[in-house]
Coordinates of C-alpha atoms in Angstrom, one line a residue:
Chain A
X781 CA -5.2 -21.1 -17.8
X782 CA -7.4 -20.6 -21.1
X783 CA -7.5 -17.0 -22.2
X784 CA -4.2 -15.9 -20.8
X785 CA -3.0 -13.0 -22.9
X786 CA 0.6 -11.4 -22.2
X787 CA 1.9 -8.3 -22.8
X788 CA -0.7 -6.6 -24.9
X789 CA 0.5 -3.3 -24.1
X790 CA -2.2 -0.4 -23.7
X791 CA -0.8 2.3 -22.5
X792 CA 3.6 3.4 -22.3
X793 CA 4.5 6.0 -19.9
X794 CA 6.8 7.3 -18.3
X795 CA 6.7 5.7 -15.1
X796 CA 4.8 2.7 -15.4
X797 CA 2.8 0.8 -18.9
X798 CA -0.5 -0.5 -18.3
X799 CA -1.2 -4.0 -19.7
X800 CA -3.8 -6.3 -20.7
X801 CA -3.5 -9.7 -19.4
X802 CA -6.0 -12.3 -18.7
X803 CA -8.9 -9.6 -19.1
X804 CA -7.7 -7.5 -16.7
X805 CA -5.8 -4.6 -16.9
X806 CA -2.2 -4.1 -14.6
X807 CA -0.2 -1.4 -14.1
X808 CA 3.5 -2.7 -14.9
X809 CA 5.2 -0.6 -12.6
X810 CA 9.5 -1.3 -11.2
X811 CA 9.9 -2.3 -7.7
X812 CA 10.1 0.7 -4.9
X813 CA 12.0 0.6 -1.7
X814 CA 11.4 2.4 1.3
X815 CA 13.4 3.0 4.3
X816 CA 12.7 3.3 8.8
X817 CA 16.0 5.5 8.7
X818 CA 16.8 5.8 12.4
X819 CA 19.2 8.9 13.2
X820 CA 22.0 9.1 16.0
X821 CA 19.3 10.6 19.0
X822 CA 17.1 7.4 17.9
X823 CA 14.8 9.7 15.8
X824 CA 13.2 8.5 12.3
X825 CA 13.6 10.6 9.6
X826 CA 10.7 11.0 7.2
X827 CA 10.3 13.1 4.5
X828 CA 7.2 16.0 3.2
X829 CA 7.1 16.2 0.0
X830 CA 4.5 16.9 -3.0
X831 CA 2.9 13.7 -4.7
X832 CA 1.6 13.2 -7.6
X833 CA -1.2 10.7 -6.9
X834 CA -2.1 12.1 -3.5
X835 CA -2.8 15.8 -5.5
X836 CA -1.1 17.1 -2.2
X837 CA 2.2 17.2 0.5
X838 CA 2.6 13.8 2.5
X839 CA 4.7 12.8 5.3
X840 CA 6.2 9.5 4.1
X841 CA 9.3 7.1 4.8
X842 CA 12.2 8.2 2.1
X843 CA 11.7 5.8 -0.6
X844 CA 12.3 5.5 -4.2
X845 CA 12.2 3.4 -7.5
X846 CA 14.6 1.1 -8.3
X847 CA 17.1 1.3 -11.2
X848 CA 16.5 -1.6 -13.9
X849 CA 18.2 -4.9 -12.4
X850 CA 19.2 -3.0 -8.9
X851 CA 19.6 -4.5 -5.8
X852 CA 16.6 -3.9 -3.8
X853 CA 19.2 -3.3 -0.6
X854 CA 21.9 -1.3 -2.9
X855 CA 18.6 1.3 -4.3
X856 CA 17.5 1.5 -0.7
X857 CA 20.7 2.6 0.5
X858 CA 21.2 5.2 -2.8
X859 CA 18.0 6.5 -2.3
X860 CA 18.0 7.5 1.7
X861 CA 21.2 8.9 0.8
X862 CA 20.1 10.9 -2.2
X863 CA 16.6 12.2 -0.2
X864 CA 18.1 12.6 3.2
X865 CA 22.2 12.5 3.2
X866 CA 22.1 9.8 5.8
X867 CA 24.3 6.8 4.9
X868 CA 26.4 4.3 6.2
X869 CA 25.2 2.4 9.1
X870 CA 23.3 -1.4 9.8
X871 CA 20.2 -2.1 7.6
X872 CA 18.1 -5.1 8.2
X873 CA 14.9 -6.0 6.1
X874 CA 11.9 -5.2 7.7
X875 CA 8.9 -6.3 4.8
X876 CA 8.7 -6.9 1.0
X877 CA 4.9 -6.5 -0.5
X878 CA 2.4 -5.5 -3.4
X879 CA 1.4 -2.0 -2.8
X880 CA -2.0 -2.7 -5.0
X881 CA -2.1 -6.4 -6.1
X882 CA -5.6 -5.7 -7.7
X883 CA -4.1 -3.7 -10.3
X884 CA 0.0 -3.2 -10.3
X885 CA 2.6 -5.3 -10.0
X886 CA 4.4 -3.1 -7.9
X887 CA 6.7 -4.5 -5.2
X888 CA 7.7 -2.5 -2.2
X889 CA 10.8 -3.5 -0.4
X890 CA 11.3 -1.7 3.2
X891 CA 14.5 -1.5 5.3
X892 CA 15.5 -0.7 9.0
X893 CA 18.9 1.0 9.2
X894 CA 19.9 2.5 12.2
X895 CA 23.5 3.8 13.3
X896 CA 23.9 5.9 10.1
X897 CA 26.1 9.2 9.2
X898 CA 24.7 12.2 8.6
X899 CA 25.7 14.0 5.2
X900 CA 24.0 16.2 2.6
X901 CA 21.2 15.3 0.8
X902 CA 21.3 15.0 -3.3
X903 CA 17.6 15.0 -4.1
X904 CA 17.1 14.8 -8.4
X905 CA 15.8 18.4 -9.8
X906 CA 12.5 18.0 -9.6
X907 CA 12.3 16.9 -6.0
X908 CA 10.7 19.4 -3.3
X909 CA 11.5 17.7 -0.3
X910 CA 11.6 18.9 3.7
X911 CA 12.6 16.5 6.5
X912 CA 11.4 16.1 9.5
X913 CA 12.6 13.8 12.7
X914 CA 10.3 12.6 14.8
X915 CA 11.4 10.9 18.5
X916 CA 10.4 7.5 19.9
X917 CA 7.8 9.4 21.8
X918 CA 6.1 10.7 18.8
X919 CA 5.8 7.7 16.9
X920 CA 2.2 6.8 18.2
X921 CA 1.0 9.8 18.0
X922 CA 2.3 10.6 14.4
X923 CA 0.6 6.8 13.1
X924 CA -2.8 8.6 13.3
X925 CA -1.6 11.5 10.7
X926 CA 0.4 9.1 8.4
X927 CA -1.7 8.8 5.4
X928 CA 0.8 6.3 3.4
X929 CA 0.6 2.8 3.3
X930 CA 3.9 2.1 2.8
X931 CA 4.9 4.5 5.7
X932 CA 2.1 2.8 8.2
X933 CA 3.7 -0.8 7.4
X934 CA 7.9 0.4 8.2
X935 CA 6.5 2.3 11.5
X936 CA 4.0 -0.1 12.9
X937 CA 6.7 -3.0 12.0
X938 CA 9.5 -1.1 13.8
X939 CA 7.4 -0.1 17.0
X940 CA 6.9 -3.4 17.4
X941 CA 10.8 -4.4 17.4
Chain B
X400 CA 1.2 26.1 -10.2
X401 CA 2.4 26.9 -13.4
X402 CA 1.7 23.5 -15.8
X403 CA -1.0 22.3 -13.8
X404 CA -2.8 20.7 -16.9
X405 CA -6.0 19.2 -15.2
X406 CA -7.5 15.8 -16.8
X407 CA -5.3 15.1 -20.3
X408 CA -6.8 11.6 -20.1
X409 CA -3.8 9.1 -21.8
X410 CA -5.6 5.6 -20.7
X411 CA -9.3 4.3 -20.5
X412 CA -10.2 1.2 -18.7
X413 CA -12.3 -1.2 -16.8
X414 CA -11.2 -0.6 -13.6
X415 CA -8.9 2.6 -13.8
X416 CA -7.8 5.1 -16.2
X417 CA -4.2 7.5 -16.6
X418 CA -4.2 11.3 -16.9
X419 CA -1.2 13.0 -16.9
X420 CA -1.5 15.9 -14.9
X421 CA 1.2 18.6 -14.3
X422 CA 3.7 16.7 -16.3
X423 CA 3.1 13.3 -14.2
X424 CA 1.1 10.7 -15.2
X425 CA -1.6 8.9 -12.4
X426 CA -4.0 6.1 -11.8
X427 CA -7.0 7.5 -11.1
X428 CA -8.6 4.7 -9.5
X429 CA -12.3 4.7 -7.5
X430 CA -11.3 4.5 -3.5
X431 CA -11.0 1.1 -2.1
X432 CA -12.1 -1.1 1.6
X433 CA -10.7 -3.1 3.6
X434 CA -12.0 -5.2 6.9
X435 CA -10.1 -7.0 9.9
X436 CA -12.8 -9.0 10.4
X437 CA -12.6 -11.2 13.5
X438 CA -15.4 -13.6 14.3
X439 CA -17.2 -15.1 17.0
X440 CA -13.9 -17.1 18.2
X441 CA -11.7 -14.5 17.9
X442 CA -10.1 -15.5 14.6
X443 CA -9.2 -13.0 12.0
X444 CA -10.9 -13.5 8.5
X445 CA -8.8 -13.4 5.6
X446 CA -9.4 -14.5 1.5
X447 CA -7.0 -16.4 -0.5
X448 CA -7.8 -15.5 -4.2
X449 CA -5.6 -14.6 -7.8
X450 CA -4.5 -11.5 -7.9
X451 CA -4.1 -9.6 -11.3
X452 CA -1.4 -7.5 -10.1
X453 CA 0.4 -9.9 -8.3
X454 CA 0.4 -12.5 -10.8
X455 CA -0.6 -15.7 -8.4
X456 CA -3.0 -15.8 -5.4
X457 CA -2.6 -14.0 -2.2
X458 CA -3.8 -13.7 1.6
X459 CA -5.7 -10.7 2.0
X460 CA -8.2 -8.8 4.3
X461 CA -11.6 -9.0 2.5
X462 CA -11.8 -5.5 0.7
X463 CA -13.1 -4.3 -3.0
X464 CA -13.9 -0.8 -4.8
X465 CA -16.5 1.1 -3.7
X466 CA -19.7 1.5 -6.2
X467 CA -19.9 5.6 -7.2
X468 CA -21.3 7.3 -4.2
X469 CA -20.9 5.0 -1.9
X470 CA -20.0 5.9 2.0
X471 CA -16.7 3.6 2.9
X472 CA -18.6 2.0 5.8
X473 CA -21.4 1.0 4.0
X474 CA -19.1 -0.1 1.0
X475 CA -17.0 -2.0 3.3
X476 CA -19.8 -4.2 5.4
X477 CA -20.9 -4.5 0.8
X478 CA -17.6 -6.4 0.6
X479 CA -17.1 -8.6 3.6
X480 CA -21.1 -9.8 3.4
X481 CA -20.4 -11.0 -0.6
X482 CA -16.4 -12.3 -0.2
X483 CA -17.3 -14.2 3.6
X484 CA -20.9 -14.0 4.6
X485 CA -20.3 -12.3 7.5
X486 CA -22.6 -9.3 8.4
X487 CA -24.0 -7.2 11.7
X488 CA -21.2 -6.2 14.2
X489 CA -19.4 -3.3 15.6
X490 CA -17.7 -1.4 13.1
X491 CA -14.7 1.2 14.1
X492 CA -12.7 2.7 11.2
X493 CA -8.6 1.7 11.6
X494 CA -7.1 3.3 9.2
X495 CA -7.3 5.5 5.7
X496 CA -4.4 6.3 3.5
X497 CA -2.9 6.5 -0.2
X498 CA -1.7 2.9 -1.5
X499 CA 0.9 4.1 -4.1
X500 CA 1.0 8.2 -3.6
X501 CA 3.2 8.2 -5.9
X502 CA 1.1 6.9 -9.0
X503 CA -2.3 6.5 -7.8
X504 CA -5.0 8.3 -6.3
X505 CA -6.6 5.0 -5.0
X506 CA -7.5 6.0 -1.0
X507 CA -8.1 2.9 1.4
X508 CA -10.3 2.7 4.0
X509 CA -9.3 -0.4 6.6
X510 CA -12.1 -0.7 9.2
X511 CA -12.2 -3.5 12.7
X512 CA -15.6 -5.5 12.6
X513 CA -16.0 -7.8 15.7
X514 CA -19.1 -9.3 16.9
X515 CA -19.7 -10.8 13.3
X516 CA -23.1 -13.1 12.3
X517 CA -22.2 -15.8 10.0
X518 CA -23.9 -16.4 6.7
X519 CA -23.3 -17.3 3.2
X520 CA -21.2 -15.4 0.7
X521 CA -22.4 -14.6 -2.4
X522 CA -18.9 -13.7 -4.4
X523 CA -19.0 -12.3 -8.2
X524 CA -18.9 -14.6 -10.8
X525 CA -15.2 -14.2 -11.7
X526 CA -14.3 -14.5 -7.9
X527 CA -12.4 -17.5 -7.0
X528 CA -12.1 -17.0 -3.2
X529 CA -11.2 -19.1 -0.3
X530 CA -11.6 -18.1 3.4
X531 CA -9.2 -19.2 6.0
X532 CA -9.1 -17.8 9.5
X533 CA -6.2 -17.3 12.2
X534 CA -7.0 -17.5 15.9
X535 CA -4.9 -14.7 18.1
X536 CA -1.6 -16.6 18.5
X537 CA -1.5 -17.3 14.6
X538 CA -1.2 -13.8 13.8
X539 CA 2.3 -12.4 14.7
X540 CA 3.3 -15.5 12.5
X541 CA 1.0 -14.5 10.4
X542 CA 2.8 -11.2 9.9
X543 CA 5.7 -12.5 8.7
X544 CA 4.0 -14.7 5.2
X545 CA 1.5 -11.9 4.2
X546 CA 2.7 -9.6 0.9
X547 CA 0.1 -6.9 1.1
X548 CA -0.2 -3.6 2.0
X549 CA -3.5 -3.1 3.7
X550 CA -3.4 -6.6 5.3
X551 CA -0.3 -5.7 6.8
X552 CA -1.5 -2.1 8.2
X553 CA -4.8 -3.6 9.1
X554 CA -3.3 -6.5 11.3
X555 CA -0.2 -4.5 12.6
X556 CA -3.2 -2.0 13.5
X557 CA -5.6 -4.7 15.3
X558 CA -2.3 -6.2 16.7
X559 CA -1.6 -2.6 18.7
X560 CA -5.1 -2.9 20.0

């Protein structure tokens, strides 16, 4: 393609660049995970939590960033057990996708695991997280209150399994 | 809060800039639409088109940025009329949430429009889109190819329907 310019790097922070390529500018941002963490009386476990973009608390599926060249299964598994203490158990991939292909390269990768241990939860310093478990007869109800897209996708996909 | 610093701009650009704001930095990034549009045979409408972030083409709902001002529904039958031609119909909003809650303020709007008129698109100039459609029975397939967040929500929503 004529014009193609890579890498010119606008913008370095700490969680993602931006870069100009082509003409257009993308956020260059690592791959996320997200897991449908299904707990021993068949609730899922979500977590509340402040967020940055969202300028407010949201109810979300525990999910993370991955660690440079980490297994998207291995950083699911680290992260559910750092946010939550849940571990163990049988995971199963449920969806990989761009969160914003207009303008980040982001990839989401989200998990089922049901079966797991409970355990305490790990959460980095900076983390302000609740939990909350919601039964199978909540889940339809709760879908019109997520406000997450990545949280929409793992719960529609697993109330349809 | 203590540290809130409101607005220390880091990052200008066409489509989105970067502020860091108490300590974390985020898109800010005008909100976005999204249509299940489903036409007079019952077939879903969905665009094929490069995607900067993405890096390659992908299968999308028709959706775009809303213009400054501009009320979601009226934005969002903006966007399907230019990407597919189709216009009129019964609207019924789907779905809003964050895309990336984590870095970006970017809000989606996902709205159902049956009862569709053809017509002719009239895309931008740097738009290089194909329509394809997918009667009922495609769609579960459908489900399993498709490597974006709204699309997903918005089908998995129309799907429940």
């Amino acid at each position: 393609m004529i014009g193609v310019v890579s890498g010119e790097r606008l913008f370095r922070g700490k969680v993602f660049d931006v870069v100009r390529e082509d003409g257009k500018d993308v956020v260059e941002h690592a791959p996320a995970v997200a897991i449908v963490a299904v707990d021993g009386e068949e609730r899922v476990v979500l977590v509340r939590q402040p967020r940055a973009g969202a300028r407010r608390e949201l109810l979300e599926l525990p999910a993370g960033i991955l660690l440079p060249g980490e297994d998207p299964l291995v950083g699911a598994q680290r992260e559910l057990r750092e946010e939550t203490g849940l571990h163990g158990g049988d995971w199963v991939p449920l969806a990989s996708f761009f969160t914003t292909p207009g303008f980040s390269d982001e990839l989401m990768y989200v998990y089922l695991a049901t079966g797991l241990d409970e355990g305490d939860p790990s959460p980095d310093d900076d983390e302000q997280i609740t939990i909350e478990r919601y039964g199978p007869d909540e889940l339809s109800g709760l879908l019109e209150t997520v406000e997450d897209a990545k949280t929409l996708v793992g719960l529609l996909l697993h109330l349809r399994r």
